[in-house]
CSV table of N, CA and C in Angstrom, one decimal:
chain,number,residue,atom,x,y,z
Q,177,UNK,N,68.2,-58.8,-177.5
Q,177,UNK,CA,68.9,-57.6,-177.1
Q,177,UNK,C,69.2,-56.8,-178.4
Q,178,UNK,N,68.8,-55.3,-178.5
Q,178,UNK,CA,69.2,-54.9,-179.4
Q,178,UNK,C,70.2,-53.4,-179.2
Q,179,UNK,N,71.0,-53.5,-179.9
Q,179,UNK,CA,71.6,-52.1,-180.0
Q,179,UNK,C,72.4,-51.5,-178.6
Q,180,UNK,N,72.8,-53.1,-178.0
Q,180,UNK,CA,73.4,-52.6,-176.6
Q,180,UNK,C,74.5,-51.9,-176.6
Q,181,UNK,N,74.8,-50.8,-175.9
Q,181,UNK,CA,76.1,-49.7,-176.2
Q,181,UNK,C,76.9,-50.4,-174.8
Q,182,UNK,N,78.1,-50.0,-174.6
Q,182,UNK,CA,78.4,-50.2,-172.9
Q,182,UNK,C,79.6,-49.2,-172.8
Q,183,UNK,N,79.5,-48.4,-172.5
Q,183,UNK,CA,80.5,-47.2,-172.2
Q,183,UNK,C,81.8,-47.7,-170.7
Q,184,UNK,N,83.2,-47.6,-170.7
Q,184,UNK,CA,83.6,-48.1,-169.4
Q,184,UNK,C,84.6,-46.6,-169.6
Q,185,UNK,N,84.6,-46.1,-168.2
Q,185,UNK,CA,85.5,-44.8,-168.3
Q,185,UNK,C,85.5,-44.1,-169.4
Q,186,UNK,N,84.4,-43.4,-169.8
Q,186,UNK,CA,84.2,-42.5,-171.0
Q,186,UNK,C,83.9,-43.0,-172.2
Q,187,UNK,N,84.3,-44.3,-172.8
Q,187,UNK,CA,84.3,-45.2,-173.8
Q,187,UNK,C,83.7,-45.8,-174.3
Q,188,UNK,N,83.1,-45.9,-175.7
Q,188,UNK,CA,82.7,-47.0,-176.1
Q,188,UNK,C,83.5,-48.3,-176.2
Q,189,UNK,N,83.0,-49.2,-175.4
Q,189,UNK,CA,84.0,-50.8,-175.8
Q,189,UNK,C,82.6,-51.8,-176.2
Q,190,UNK,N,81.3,-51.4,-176.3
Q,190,UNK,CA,80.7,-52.3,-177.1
Q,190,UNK,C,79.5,-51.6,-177.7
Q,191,UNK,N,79.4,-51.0,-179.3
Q,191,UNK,CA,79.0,-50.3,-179.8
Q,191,UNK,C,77.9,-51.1,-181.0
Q,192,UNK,N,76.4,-50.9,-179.9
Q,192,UNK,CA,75.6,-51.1,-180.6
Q,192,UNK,C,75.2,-52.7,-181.1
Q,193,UNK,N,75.6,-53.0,-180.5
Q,193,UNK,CA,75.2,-55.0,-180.4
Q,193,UNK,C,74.1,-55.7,-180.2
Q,194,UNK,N,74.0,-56.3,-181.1
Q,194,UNK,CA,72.2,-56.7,-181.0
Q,194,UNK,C,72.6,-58.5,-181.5
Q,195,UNK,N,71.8,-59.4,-180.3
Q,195,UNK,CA,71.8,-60.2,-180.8
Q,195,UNK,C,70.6,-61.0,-180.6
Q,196,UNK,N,69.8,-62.0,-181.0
Q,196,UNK,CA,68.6,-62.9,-180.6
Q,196,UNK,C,69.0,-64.2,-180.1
Q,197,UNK,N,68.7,-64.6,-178.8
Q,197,UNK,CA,68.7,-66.2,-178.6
Q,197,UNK,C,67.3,-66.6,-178.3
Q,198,UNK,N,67.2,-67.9,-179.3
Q,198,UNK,CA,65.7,-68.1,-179.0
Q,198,UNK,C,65.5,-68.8,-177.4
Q,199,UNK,N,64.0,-68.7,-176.6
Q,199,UNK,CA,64.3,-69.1,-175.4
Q,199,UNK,C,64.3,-71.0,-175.8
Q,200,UNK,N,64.9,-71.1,-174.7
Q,200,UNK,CA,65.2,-72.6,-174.6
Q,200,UNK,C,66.9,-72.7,-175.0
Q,201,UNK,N,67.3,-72.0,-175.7
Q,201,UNK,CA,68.5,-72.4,-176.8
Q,201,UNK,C,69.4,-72.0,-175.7
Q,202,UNK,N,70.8,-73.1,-175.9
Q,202,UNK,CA,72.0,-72.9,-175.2
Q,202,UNK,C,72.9,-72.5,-176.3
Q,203,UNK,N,73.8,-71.3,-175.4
Q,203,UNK,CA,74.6,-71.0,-176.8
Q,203,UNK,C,76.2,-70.5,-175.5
Q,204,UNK,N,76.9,-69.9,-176.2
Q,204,UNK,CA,78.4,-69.9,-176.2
Q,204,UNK,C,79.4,-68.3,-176.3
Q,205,UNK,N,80.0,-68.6,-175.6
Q,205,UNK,CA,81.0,-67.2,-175.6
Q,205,UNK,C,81.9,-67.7,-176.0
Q,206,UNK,N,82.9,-67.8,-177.1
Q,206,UNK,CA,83.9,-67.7,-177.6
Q,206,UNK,C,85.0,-67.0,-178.3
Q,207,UNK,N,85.8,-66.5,-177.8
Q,207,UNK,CA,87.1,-65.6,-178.2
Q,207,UNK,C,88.3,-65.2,-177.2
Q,208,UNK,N,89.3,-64.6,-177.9
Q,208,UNK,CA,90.2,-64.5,-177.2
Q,208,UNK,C,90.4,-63.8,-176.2
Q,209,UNK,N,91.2,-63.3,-175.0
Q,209,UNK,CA,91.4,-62.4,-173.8
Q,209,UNK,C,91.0,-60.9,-174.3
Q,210,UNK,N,90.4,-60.0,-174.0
Q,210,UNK,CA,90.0,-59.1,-174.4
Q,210,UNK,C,89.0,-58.6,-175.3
Q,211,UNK,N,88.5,-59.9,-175.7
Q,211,UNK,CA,87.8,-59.4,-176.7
Q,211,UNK,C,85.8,-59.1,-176.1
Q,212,UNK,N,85.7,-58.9,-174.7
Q,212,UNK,CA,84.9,-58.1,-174.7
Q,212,UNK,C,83.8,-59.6,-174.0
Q,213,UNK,N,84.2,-60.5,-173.7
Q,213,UNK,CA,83.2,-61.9,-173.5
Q,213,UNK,C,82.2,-61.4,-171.9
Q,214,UNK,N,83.5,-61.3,-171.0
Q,214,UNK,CA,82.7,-60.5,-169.7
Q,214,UNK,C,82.1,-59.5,-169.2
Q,215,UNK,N,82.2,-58.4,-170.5
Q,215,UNK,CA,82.2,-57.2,-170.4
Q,215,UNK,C,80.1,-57.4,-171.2
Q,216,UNK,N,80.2,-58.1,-171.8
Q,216,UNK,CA,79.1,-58.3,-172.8
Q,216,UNK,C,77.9,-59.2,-171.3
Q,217,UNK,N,78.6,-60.2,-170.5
Q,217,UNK,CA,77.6,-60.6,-169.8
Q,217,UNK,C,77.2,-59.9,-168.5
Q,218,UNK,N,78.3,-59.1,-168.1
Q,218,UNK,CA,78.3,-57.9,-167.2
Q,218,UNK,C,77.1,-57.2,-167.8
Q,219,UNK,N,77.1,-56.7,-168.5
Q,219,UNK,CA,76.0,-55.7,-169.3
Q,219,UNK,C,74.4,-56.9,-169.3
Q,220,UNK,N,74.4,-57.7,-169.7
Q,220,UNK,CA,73.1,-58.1,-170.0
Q,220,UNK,C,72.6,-58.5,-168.3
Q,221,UNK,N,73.6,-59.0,-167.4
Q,221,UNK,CA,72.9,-59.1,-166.0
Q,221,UNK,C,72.9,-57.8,-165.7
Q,222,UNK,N,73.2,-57.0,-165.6
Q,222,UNK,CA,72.9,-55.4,-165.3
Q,222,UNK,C,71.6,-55.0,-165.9
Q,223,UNK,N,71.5,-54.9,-166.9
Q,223,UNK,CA,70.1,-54.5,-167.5
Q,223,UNK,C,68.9,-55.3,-167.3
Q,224,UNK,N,69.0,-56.5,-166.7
Q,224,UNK,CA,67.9,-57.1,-166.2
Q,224,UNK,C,66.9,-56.8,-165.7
């Protein structure tokens, strides 16, 4: 994924994020309440 923006009510809350998972690889969401974890998987099932 590269350069994903996600606007919520006028906003940028995720500006331009790009990351690579190789296929096969299991990987992880970690951080605190707010910091954007479901807002980030919302976005990648959406653009599917």
């Amino acid at each position: 994924m590269r350069a994903l923006r996600v606007r919520r009510a006028g906003r940028i809350v995720l500006p331009g994020l790009s990351v690579t998972v190789p296929r096969g690889m299991v990987t992880d969401l970690l951080g605190p309440s707010g910091s954007g974890k479901s807002t980030l998987m919302r976005a990648i099932v959406v653009c599917r």
